[in-house]
mmCIF file of C-alpha atoms in Angstrom:
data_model
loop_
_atom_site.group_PDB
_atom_site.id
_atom_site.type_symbol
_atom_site.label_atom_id
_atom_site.label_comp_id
_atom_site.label_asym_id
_atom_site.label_seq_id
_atom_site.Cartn_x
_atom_site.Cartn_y
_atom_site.Cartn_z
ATOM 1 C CA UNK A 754 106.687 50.249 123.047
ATOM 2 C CA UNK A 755 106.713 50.956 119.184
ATOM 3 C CA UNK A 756 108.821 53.701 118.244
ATOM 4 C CA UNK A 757 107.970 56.158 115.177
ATOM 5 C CA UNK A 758 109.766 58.902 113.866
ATOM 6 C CA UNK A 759 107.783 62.256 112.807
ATOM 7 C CA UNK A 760 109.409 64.628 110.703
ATOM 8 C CA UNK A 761 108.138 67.980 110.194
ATOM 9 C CA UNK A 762 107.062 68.139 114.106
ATOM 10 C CA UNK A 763 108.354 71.778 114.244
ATOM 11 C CA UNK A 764 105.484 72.637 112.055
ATOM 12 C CA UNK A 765 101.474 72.997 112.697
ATOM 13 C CA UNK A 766 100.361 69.406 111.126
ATOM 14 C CA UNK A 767 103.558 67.549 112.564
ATOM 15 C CA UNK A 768 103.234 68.460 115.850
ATOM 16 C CA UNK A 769 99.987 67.082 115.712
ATOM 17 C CA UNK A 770 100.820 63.804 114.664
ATOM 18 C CA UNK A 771 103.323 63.332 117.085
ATOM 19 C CA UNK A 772 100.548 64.372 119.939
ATOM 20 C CA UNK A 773 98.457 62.241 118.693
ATOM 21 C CA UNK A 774 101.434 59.619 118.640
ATOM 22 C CA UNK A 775 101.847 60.251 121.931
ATOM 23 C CA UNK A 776 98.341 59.543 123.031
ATOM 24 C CA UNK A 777 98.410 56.316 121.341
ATOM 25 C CA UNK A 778 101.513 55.457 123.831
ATOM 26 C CA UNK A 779 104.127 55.577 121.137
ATOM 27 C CA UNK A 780 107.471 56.895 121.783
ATOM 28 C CA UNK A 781 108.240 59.182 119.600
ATOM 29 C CA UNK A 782 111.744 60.713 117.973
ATOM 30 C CA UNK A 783 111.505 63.725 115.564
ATOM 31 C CA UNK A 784 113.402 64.798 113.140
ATOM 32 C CA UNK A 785 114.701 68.554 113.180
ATOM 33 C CA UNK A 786 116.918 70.780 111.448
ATOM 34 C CA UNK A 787 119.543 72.604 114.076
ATOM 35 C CA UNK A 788 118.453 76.030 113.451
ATOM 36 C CA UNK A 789 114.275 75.031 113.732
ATOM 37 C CA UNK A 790 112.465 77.238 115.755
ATOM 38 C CA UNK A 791 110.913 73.861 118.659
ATOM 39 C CA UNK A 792 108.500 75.723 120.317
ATOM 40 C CA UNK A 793 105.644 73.020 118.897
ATOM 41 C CA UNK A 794 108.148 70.626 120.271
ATOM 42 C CA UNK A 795 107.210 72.323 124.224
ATOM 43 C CA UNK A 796 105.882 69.914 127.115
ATOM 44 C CA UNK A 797 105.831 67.096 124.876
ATOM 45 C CA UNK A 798 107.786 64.017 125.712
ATOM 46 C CA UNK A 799 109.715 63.302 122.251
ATOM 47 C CA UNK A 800 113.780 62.728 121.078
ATOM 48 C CA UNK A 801 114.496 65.242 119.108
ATOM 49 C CA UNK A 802 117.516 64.191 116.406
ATOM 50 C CA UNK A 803 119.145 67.006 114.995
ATOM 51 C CA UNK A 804 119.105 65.958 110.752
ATOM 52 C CA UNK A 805 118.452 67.203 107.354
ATOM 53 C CA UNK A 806 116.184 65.425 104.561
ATOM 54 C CA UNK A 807 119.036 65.607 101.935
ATOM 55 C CA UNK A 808 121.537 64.321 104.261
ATOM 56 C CA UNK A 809 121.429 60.143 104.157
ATOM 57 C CA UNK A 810 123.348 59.553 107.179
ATOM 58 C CA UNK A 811 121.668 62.087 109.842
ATOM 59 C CA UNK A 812 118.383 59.949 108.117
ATOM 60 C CA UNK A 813 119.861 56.797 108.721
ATOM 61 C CA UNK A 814 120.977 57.766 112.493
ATOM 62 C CA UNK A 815 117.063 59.036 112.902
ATOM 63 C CA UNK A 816 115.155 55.992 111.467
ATOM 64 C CA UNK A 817 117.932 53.528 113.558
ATOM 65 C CA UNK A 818 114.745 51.691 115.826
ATOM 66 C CA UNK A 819 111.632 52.865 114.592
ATOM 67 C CA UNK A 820 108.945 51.085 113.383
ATOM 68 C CA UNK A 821 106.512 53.821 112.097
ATOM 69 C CA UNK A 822 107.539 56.900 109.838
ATOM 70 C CA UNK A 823 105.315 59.819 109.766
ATOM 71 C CA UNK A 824 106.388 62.278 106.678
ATOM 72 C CA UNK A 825 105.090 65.123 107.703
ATOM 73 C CA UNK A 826 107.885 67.821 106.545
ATOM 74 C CA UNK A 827 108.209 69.934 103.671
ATOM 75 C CA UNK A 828 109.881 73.284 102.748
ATOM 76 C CA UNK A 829 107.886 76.072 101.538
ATOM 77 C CA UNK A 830 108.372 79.479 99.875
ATOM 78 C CA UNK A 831 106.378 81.519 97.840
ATOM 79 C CA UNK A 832 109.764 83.016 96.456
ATOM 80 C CA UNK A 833 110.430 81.723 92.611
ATOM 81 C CA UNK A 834 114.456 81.648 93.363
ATOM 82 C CA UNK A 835 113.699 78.727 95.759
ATOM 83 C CA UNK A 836 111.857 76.634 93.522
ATOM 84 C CA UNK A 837 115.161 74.626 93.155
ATOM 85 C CA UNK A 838 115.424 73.537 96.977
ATOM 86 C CA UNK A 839 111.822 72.813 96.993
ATOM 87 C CA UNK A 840 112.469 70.181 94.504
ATOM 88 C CA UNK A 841 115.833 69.373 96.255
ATOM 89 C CA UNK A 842 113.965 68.715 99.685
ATOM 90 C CA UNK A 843 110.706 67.768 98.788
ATOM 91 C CA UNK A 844 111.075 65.218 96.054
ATOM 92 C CA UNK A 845 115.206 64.321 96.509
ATOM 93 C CA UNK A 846 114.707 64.422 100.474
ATOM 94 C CA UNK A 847 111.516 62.374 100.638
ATOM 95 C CA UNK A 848 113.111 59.620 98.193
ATOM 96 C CA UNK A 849 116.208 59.904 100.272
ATOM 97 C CA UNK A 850 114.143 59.745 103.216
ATOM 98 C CA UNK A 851 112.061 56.352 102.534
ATOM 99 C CA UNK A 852 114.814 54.410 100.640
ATOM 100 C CA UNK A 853 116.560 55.028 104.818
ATOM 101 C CA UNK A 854 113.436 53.539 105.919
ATOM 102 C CA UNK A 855 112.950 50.835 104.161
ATOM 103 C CA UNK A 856 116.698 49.895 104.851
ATOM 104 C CA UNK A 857 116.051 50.406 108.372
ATOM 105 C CA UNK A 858 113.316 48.252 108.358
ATOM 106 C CA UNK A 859 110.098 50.381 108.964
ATOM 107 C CA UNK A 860 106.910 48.495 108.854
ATOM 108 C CA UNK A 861 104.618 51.337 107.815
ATOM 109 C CA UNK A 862 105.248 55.058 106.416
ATOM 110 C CA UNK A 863 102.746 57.526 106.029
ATOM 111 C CA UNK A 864 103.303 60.527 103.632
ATOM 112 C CA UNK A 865 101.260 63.720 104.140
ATOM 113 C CA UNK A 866 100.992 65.726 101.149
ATOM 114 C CA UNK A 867 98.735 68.850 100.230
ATOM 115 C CA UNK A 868 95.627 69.810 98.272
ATOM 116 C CA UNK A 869 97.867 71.845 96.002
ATOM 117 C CA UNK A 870 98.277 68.341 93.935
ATOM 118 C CA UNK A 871 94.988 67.806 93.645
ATOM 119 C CA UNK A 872 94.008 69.278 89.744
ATOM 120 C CA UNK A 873 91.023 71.148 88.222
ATOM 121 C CA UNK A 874 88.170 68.816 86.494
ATOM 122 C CA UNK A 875 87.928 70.537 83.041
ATOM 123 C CA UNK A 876 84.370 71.178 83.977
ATOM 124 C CA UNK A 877 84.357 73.230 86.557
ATOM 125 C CA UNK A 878 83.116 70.282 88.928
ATOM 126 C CA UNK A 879 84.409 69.428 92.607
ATOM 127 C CA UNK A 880 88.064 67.656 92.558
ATOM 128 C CA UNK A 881 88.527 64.856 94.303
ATOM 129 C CA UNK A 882 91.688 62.916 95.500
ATOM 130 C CA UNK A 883 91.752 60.905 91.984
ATOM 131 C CA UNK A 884 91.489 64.430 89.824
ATOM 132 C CA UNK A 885 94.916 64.002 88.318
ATOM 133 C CA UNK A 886 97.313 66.777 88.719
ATOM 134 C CA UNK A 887 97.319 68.936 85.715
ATOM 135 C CA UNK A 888 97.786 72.419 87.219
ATOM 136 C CA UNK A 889 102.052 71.934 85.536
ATOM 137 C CA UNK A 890 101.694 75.908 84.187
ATOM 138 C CA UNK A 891 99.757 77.245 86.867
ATOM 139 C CA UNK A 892 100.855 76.027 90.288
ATOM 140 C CA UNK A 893 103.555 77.141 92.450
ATOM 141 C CA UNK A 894 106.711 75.141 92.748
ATOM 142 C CA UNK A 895 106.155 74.315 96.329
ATOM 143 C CA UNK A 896 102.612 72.504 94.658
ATOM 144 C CA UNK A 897 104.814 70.996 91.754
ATOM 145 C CA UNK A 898 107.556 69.831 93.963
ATOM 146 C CA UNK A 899 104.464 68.038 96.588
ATOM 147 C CA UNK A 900 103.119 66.125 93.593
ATOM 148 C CA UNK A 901 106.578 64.842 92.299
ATOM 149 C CA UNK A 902 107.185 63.841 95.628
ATOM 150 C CA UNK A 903 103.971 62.189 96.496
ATOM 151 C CA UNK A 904 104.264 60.307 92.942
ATOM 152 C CA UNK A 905 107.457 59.528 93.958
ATOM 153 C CA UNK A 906 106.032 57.747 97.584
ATOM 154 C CA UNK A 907 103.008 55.776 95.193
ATOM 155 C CA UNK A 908 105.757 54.501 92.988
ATOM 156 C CA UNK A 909 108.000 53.598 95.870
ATOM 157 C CA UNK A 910 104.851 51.984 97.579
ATOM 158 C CA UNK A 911 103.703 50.366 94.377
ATOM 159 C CA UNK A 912 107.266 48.752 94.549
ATOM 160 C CA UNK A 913 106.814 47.215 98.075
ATOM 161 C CA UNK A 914 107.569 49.950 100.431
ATOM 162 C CA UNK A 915 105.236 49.236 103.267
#
């Protein structure tokens, strides 16, 4: 059975990926802080691996037999002192995160990012997913950091990450 390893499973969207994981017979491992709150986690038959995005080895421990890697997590805050751990988790944790992978050997990583770095056509029209970010003076950090990171997973997948 394929194993795959789901971070941000504490959350809403995570925990959905890993049920759905689960339905498709994976076995599943998730990725948790020590303090999270795992009531998501309830009923459902996962390994939960106590680690943290910025730390390498807890990432290294986590990935050690998976084949799949769902990147679900993020951190969030609408506070403005914060803005420097979003960057620190959500751009620094997700490169730390798939360079681990890719040394581990993962055949296929998924990132989930947000609509917050999708930008504003100049003419008022629907955005799509190729309306290029350009919200820099007007977004939140927590929308900054998402589209650093998620340029940071098409680079990385431009370079061969799978």
């Amino acid at each position: 059975m394929a194993r795959a390893l789901v971070t941000g499973a504490t959350g809403f969207v995570g925990m959905w990926v890993a049920r759905q994981l689960l339905k498709e017979k994976m076995s599943v491992r998730v990725l948790v802080r020590p303090n999270s709150d795992r009531r998501n986690l309830a009923g459902l038959n996962v390994e939960a691996v106590e680690g943290d995005l910025r730390d390498p080895d807890s990432l290294r421990a986590a990935l050690q037999g998976c084949e799949e890697l769902y990147h679900v997590a993020a951190f969030y805050s609408t506070a403005e002192e914060d803005g420097p751990l979003m960057y620190e988790i959500n751009v620094g944790g997700t490169k730390t995160l798939f360079k681990a992978a890719c040394r581990a050997g993962v055949q296929r990583i998924v990132y989930t990012s947000t609509i917050g770095t999708i930008g504003r056509p100049a003419d008022g029209s629907l955005p799509t997913e190729d309306t290029e970010f350009n919200l820099w003076d007007t977004s939140s950090h927590y929308a900054r950091s998402k589209h650093l990171a998620e340029m940071v997973a098409l680079s990385m997948a431009q370079d061969g990450m799978p």
